[in-house]
XYZ file of C-alpha atoms in Angstrom:
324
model
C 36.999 -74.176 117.304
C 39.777 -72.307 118.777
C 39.007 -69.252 121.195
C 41.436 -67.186 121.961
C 40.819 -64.194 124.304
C 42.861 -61.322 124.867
C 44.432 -62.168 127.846
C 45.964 -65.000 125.657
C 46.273 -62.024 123.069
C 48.505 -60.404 125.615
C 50.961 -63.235 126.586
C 51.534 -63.661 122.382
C 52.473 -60.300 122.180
C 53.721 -58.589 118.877
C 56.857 -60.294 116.820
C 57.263 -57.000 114.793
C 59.239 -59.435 112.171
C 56.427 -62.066 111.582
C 53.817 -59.072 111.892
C 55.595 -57.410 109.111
C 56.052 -60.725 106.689
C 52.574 -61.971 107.427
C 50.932 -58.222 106.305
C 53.875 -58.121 103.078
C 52.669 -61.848 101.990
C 48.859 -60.312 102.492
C 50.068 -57.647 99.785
C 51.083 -60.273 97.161
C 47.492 -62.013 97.439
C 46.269 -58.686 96.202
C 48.439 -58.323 94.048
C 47.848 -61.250 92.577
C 43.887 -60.842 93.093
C 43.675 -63.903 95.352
C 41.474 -62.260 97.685
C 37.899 -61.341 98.301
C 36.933 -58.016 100.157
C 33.614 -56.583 100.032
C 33.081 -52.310 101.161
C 32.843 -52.922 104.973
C 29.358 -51.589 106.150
C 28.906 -49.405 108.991
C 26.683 -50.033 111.621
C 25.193 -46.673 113.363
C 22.182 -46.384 116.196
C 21.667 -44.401 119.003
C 24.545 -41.313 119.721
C 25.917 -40.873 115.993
C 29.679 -41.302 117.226
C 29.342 -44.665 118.008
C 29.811 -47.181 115.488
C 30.062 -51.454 114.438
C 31.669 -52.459 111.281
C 31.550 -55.813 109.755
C 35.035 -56.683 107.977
C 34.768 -59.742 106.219
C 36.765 -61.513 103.837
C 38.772 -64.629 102.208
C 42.611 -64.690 101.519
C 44.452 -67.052 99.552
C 47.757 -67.785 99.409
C 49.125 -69.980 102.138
C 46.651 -68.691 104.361
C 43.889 -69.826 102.280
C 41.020 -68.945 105.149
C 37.925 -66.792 105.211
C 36.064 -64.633 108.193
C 35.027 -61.805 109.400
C 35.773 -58.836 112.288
C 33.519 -57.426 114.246
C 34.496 -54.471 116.095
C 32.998 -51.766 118.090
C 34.070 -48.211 118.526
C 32.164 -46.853 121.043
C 33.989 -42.978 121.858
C 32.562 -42.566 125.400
C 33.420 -45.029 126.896
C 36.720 -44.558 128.129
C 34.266 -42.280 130.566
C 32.771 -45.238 131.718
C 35.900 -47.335 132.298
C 35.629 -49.259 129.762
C 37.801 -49.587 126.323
C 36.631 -47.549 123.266
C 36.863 -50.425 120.874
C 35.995 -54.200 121.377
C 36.359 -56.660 118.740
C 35.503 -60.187 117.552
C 37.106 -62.214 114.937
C 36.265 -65.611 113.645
C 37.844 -67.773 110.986
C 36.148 -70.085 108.417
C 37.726 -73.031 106.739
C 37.873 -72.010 103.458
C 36.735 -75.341 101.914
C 34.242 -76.336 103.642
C 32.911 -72.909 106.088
C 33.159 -74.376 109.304
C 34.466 -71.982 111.756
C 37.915 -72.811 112.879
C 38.973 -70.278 115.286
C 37.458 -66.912 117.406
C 39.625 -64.303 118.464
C 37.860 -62.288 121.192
C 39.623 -58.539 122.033
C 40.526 -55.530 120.575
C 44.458 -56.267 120.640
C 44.250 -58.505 117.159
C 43.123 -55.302 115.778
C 45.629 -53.025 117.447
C 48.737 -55.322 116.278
C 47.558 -55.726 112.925
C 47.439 -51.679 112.276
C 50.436 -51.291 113.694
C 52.416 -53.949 111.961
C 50.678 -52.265 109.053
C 52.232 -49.153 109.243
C 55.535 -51.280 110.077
C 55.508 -52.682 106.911
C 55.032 -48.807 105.300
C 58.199 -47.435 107.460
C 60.100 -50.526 106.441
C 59.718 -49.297 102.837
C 60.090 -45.961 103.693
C 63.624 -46.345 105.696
C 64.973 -48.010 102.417
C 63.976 -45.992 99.937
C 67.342 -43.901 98.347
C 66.037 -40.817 99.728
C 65.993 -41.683 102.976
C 69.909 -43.611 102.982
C 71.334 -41.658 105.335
C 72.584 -42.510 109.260
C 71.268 -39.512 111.222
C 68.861 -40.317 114.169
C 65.005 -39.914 112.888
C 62.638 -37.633 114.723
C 58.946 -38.766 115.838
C 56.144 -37.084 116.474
C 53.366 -39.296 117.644
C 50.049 -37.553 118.818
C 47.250 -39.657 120.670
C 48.321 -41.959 122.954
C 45.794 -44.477 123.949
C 46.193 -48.271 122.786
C 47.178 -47.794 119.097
C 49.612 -45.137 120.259
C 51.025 -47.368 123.320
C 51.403 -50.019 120.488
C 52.795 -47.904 117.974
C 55.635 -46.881 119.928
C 56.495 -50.311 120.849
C 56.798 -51.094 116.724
C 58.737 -47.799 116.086
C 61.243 -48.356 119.141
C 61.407 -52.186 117.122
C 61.684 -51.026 113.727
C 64.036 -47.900 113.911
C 66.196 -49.289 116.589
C 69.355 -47.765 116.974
C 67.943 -45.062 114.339
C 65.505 -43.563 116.574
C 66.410 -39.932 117.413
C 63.852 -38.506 119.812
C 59.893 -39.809 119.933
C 57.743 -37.016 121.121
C 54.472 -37.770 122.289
C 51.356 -35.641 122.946
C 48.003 -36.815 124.334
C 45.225 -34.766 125.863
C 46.141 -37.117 128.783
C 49.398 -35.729 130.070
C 49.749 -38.943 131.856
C 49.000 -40.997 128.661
C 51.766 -38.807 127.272
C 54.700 -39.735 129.386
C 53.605 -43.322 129.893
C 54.672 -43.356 126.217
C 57.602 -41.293 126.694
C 58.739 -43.788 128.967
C 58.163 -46.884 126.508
C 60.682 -45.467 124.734
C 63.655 -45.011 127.773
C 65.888 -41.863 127.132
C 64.748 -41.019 123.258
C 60.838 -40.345 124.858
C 59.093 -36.924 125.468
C 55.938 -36.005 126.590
C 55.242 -32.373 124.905
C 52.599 -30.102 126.422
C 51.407 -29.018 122.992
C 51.111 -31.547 119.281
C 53.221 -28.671 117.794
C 55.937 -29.147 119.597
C 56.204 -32.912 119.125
C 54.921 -32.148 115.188
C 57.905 -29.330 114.392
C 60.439 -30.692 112.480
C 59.430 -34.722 112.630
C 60.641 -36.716 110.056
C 57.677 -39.632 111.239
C 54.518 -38.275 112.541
C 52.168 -40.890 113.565
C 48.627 -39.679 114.589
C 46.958 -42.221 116.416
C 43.798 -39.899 117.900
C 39.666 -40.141 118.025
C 39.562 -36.592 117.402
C 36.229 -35.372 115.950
C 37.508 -32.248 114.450
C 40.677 -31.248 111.986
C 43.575 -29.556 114.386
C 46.836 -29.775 112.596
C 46.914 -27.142 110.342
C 50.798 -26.392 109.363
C 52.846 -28.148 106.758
C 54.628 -31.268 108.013
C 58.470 -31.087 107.541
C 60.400 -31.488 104.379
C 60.866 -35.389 103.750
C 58.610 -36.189 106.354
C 56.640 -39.385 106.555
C 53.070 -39.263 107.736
C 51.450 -42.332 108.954
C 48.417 -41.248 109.195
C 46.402 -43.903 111.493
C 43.598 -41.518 112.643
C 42.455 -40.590 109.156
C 40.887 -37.330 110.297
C 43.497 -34.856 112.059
C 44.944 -32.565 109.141
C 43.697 -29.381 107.882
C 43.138 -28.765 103.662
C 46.135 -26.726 104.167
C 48.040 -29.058 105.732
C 48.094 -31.321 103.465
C 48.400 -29.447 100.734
C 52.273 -29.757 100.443
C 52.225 -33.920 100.291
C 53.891 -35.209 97.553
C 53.027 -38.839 97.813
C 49.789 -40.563 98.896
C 49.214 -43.800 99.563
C 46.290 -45.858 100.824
C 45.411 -49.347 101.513
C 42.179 -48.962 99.447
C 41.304 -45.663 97.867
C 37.386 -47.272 97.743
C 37.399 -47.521 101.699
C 38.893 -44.474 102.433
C 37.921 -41.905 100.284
C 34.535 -42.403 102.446
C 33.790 -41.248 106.249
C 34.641 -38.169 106.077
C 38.181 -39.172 106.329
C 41.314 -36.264 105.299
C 41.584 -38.409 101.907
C 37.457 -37.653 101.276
C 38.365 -33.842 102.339
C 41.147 -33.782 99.605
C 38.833 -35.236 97.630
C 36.272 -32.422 97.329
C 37.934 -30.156 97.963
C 41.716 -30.561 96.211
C 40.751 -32.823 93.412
C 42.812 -35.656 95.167
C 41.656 -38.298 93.313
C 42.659 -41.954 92.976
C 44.796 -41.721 90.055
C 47.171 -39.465 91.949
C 47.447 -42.324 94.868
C 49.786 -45.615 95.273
C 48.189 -48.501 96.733
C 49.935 -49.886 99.992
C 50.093 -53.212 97.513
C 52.470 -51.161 94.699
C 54.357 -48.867 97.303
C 55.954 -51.798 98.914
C 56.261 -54.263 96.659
C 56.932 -52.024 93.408
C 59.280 -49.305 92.613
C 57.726 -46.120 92.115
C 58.708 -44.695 95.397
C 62.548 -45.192 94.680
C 62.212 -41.954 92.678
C 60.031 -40.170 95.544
C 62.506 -36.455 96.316
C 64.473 -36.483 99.395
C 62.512 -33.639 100.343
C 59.060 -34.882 99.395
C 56.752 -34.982 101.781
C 54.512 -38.952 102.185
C 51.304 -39.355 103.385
C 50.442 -43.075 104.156
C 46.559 -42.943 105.254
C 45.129 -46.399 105.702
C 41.263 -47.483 106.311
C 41.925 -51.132 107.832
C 41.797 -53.889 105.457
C 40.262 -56.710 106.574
C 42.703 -59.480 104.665
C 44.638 -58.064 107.018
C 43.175 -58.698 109.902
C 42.186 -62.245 108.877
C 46.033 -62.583 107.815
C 46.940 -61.720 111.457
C 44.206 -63.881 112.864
C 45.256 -66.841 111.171
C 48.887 -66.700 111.926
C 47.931 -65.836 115.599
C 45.687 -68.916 115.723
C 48.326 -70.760 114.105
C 51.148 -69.831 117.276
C 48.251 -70.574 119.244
C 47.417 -74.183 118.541
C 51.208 -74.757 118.305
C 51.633 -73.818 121.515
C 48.428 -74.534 123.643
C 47.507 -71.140 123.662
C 43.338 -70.762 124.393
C 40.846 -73.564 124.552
C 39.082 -75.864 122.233
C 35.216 -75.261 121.754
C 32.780 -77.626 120.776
């Protein structure tokens, strides 16, 4: 068996290309319903914050592999020096269950939702709508490790289109060490309205515990909505398009999407799956001045996707150690 830790994690790093292609070619296996994916239970004890969730699953295709994530979101413990989330994935041979590889840190997890949300703003940037050469304005709000990571993919994936990225973090510090990911186009606001006002991306990337933004994003605006609980009702009520990896998963938690839910009549008919927005054409006729709300639980075909292909570099390259 392969272990891979995240030290090894690190000197991989993120191809924001192969991320991308590895997460699209996970979308055709669900399209084509070559995939398994049970609801991913939630482990709770002790302080009701903290959390475990079991993501297993098999995907066909040519990754043909089964397994499982582990991970651990554990809110406090930044305060005790330690990361928030730790996570464990391990890889089955499809055929005949024996495991083939473990991944052991949180990064795996990190990449993969970020290249996920790569793969959305890839569709986004090419819709008709959004044809035009102007620099794009970003608004990304919570800057620990899915944030550091995010801005890495966005300063990869818009490029030369990337107008100004405007960060905000309770952490000031956290802030501009994002700003400065970024070179010249990076700021670190003092307050998520100012990065939020006038954005055409907002990326929220927080562990808030309570619902702060509570204006209308911008006309045409994308939302990649990472954090899954940040917006207000009336925030949201101007979205035109919604899309989800799995309405099932997140219509649950008490994620915005659940909110809606009760509260709007948001429903799943009104919702694209991440599956038909990028690989279909239904957005092609989304208003230049509608407003897109991308909120995604975490799929864990994705993750497994992401593992294999990692494990895959690995091997290829003598990255980690051989267990027996």
């Amino acid at each position: 068996m392969r272990y891979i830790n995240e030290q090894q994690l690190q000197s991989i790093g993120a191809d924001w290309d192969q991320l991308a292609s590895t997460i699209t070619e996970a979308l055709r296996c669900m399209i084509a319903s070559d995939y398994v994916q049970p609801l991913k239970p939630y482990l709770r004890f002790k302080h009701p914050s903290n959390r475990i969730i079991a993501m297993p699953a098999y995907i066909g295709g040519p990754f043909d592999i089964a397994g499982m994530k582990w991970i651990a979101s554990f809110p406090n413990n930044p305060a005790l020096g330690l990361p928030r989330a730790h996570s464990v994935v391990v890889l089955n041979d499809a055929d005949t269950g024996v495991p083939v590889a473990m991944i052991n840190g949180p990064l795996l997890s990190i990449v993969r939702t970020a290249a996920v949300s790569a793969v959305m703003l890839r569709k986004w940037l090419t819709l008709p709508a959004q044809r035009h050469d102007r620099p794009l304005n970003v608004c990304l709000i919570g800057c620990g490790p899915i944030g550091q990571w995010h801005a890495r993919m966005l300063r990869s994936v818009l490029g030369s289109r990337l107008g100004r990225l405007t960060a905000f973090d309770l952490s000031q510090e956290r802030a501009q060490a994002i700003a400065s990911l970024v070179g010249d186009a990076g700021h670190a606001a003092a307050d998520w309205r100012e990065a939020y006002r006038d954005a055409d991306i907002v990326v929220t990337c927080t562990v808030s515990g309570s619902r702060y933004i509570d204006a209308a994003p911008a006309a045409g605006s994308l939302l990649l909505h990472v954090s899954l609980r940040d917006y207000a009702p009336a925030a949201l009520g101007s979205v035109d398009t919604i899309i989800v990896d799995d309405w099932e998963e997140v219509c649950r938690e008490n994620t915005d999407i659940e909110l809606m839910h009760r509260h709007a009549g948001w429903s799943q008919a009104n919702a694209l799956t991440l599956a038909e927005a990028v690989l279909g054409d239904r957005l092609n006729s989304a208003p230049a001045d509608g407003r897109m709300l991308f909120s995604p639980m975490g799929m864990a075909i994705f993750d497994i996707a992401v593992a294999s292909s990692i494990t895959k570099h690995a091997t290829l390259h003598g990255i980690g150690i051989d267990l027996e």
